[in-house]
Amino acid sequence: MSREKPVGTVAAVDWSRYETDALRAFDSARDDSALSEANVAYLGRKSALKQALREVRDRHAGVLLNGIRARLEAASRAAAERLAREQASRREDADGFDPTLPGDRIPRGHLHVLTQIRREAEDILVGLGYEIVDSREVETAWHNFDALNQPLNHPSRSPRETFYVDDGRETLLRAHTSTGQIRVMESREPPVYVAVPGRVYRRDTPSPTSTPVFHQVECLAVDRGITLADLKGTMEHFFRELFGPGREFRMRTSFFPFTEPSVEFDVTCFLCDARGCPVCKYSGWIEMGGAGVVDPAVFENVGYDPDEWSGFAWGLGLDRIALLRHGLPDIRMFWENDLRLLRQF
Ligand code: PHE
């Protein structure tokens, strides 16, 4: 490009024609390459307009040319938007499907919080060498009471406490997973190391702390020379794994017809860290379940020789653990299946 004959001098161009041609080019551009050609021709670095703008010396020419530039740039942008819209609608028209739109989010489910806790408990026990056993929920009164040494006049045998499924009170919904102890011992010879998780049923009025159906895990060890010390060590390990090292564990003497001696066990309250709160009734401790050394009478009921074998058993409620661990106010919430609650775990 020579200095003597500049192409874009202000006077050398019919600017109104330039603008009309340019606007027509932008409006009629059918695709991106036509638009980019028009951009190069009318707004590019070497276009007559840009060259003339570089040489502007007086105000009149500056106003004229800058006005044209602003209008042409607007027309170019409008053309680009029009082309983008046309392309999008062509895509949809092609098969009614726009692959650039985000897909539907399919919500993913997860395990119920009680199932999660049950599996954690199972994992800990499997790690200790216990076998997880599934036992039946519809049971005989013999497995639920008699074999466990429950006296005939015990109030828990009343139909006000237990769900019988027959009028003769021989068949019932198990009231505890201790029935699993009997089932296992009936069917195999010692040594036995089993854990029986599952649903249990009691005629309790639903309340913030109880429901007629809840979950327990029963643990039974039968071998030679097993003592209360083995029970304590096992439970301490179990609770440390389940709740972390911050919790303490204690045993209190108690009574169950199928264990002797019998204990109930507590862990330090996880809500107040044993300082005292309404949940632990200001004692700092939360009751977790029952345990003991298997009563020789139970061994006799299942045909084990009590002089050769000894064992311990414990049972604990899982719903309670879930409730306390998550600081929930009402155990019935686990049965409502409100997704707003369940999604949090
Ligand atoms: N079965 C008892 C209950 O449900 C708990 C327990 C289990 C106690 C094993 C001692 C031994 O309350």
CSV table of N, CA and C and ligand atoms in Angstrom, one decimal, residues 175-178 181 202 216 218-219 256 258-259 263 289-292 313-316, ligand 1:
chain,number,residue,atom,x,y,z
A,175,ALA,N,-39.2,-61.4,70.4
A,175,ALA,CA,-39.1,-60.2,71.2
A,175,ALA,C,-37.7,-59.8,71.4
A,176,HIS,N,-36.7,-60.6,71.0
A,176,HIS,CA,-35.3,-60.3,71.1
A,176,HIS,C,-34.5,-61.2,70.2
A,177,THR,N,-33.3,-60.8,69.8
A,177,THR,CA,-32.5,-61.7,68.9
A,177,THR,C,-31.8,-62.8,69.7
A,178,SER,N,-32.1,-62.9,71.0
A,178,SER,CA,-31.5,-64.0,71.8
A,178,SER,C,-32.1,-65.3,71.3
A,181,GLN,N,-29.5,-67.2,69.4
A,181,GLN,CA,-28.5,-68.0,70.2
A,181,GLN,C,-29.0,-69.4,70.2
A,202,ARG,N,-42.1,-55.9,70.0
A,202,ARG,CA,-42.7,-55.8,71.3
A,202,ARG,C,-43.9,-54.9,71.3
A,216,GLN,N,-32.0,-55.3,66.8
A,216,GLN,CA,-30.9,-55.6,67.8
A,216,GLN,C,-29.8,-56.4,67.0
A,218,GLU,N,-27.4,-59.5,68.3
A,218,GLU,CA,-27.0,-60.4,69.4
A,218,GLU,C,-25.6,-61.0,69.1
A,219,CYS,N,-24.9,-61.2,70.1
A,219,CYS,CA,-23.5,-61.7,69.9
A,219,CYS,C,-23.4,-62.9,70.8
A,256,PHE,N,-30.7,-61.3,83.9
A,256,PHE,CA,-31.5,-61.9,82.8
A,256,PHE,C,-31.5,-63.4,83.1
A,258,PHE,N,-31.3,-65.9,81.3
A,258,PHE,CA,-30.4,-66.7,80.4
A,258,PHE,C,-28.9,-66.5,80.6
A,259,THR,N,-28.6,-65.5,81.5
A,259,THR,CA,-27.2,-65.3,81.8
A,259,THR,C,-26.9,-65.2,83.3
A,263,VAL,N,-25.1,-58.5,83.2
A,263,VAL,CA,-24.8,-57.1,83.3
A,263,VAL,C,-25.6,-56.3,82.3
A,289,GLY,N,-27.4,-51.9,76.4
A,289,GLY,CA,-28.0,-53.2,76.2
A,289,GLY,C,-27.6,-54.1,77.4
A,290,GLY,N,-27.9,-55.4,77.1
A,290,GLY,CA,-27.7,-56.4,78.2
A,290,GLY,C,-26.7,-57.5,77.8
A,291,ALA,N,-26.1,-58.1,78.8
A,291,ALA,CA,-25.1,-59.1,78.4
A,291,ALA,C,-24.9,-60.0,79.6
A,292,GLY,N,-24.1,-61.1,79.5
A,292,GLY,CA,-23.7,-61.9,80.6
A,292,GLY,C,-23.1,-63.2,80.2
A,313,ALA,N,-22.9,-63.8,76.1
A,313,ALA,CA,-23.8,-63.3,75.1
A,313,ALA,C,-24.1,-61.9,75.4
A,314,TRP,N,-24.3,-61.1,74.4
A,314,TRP,CA,-24.8,-59.7,74.6
A,314,TRP,C,-25.8,-59.3,73.5
A,315,GLY,N,-26.6,-58.4,73.8
A,315,GLY,CA,-27.6,-57.9,72.8
A,315,GLY,C,-27.7,-56.4,72.9
A,316,LEU,N,-27.8,-55.7,71.8
A,316,LEU,CA,-28.0,-54.3,71.9
A,316,LEU,C,-28.9,-53.7,70.8
B,1,PHE,N1,-32.1,-60.2,75.0
B,1,PHE,C1,-31.8,-59.2,76.0
B,1,PHE,C2,-32.8,-58.0,75.7
B,1,PHE,O1,-33.4,-58.0,74.7
B,1,PHE,C3,-30.4,-58.7,75.9
B,1,PHE,C4,-29.4,-59.7,76.3
B,1,PHE,C5,-28.8,-60.4,75.3
B,1,PHE,C6,-29.0,-59.9,77.6
B,1,PHE,C7,-27.8,-61.4,75.6
B,1,PHE,C8,-28.1,-60.8,77.9
B,1,PHE,C9,-27.5,-61.6,76.9
B,1,PHE,O2,-33.0,-57.2,76.5
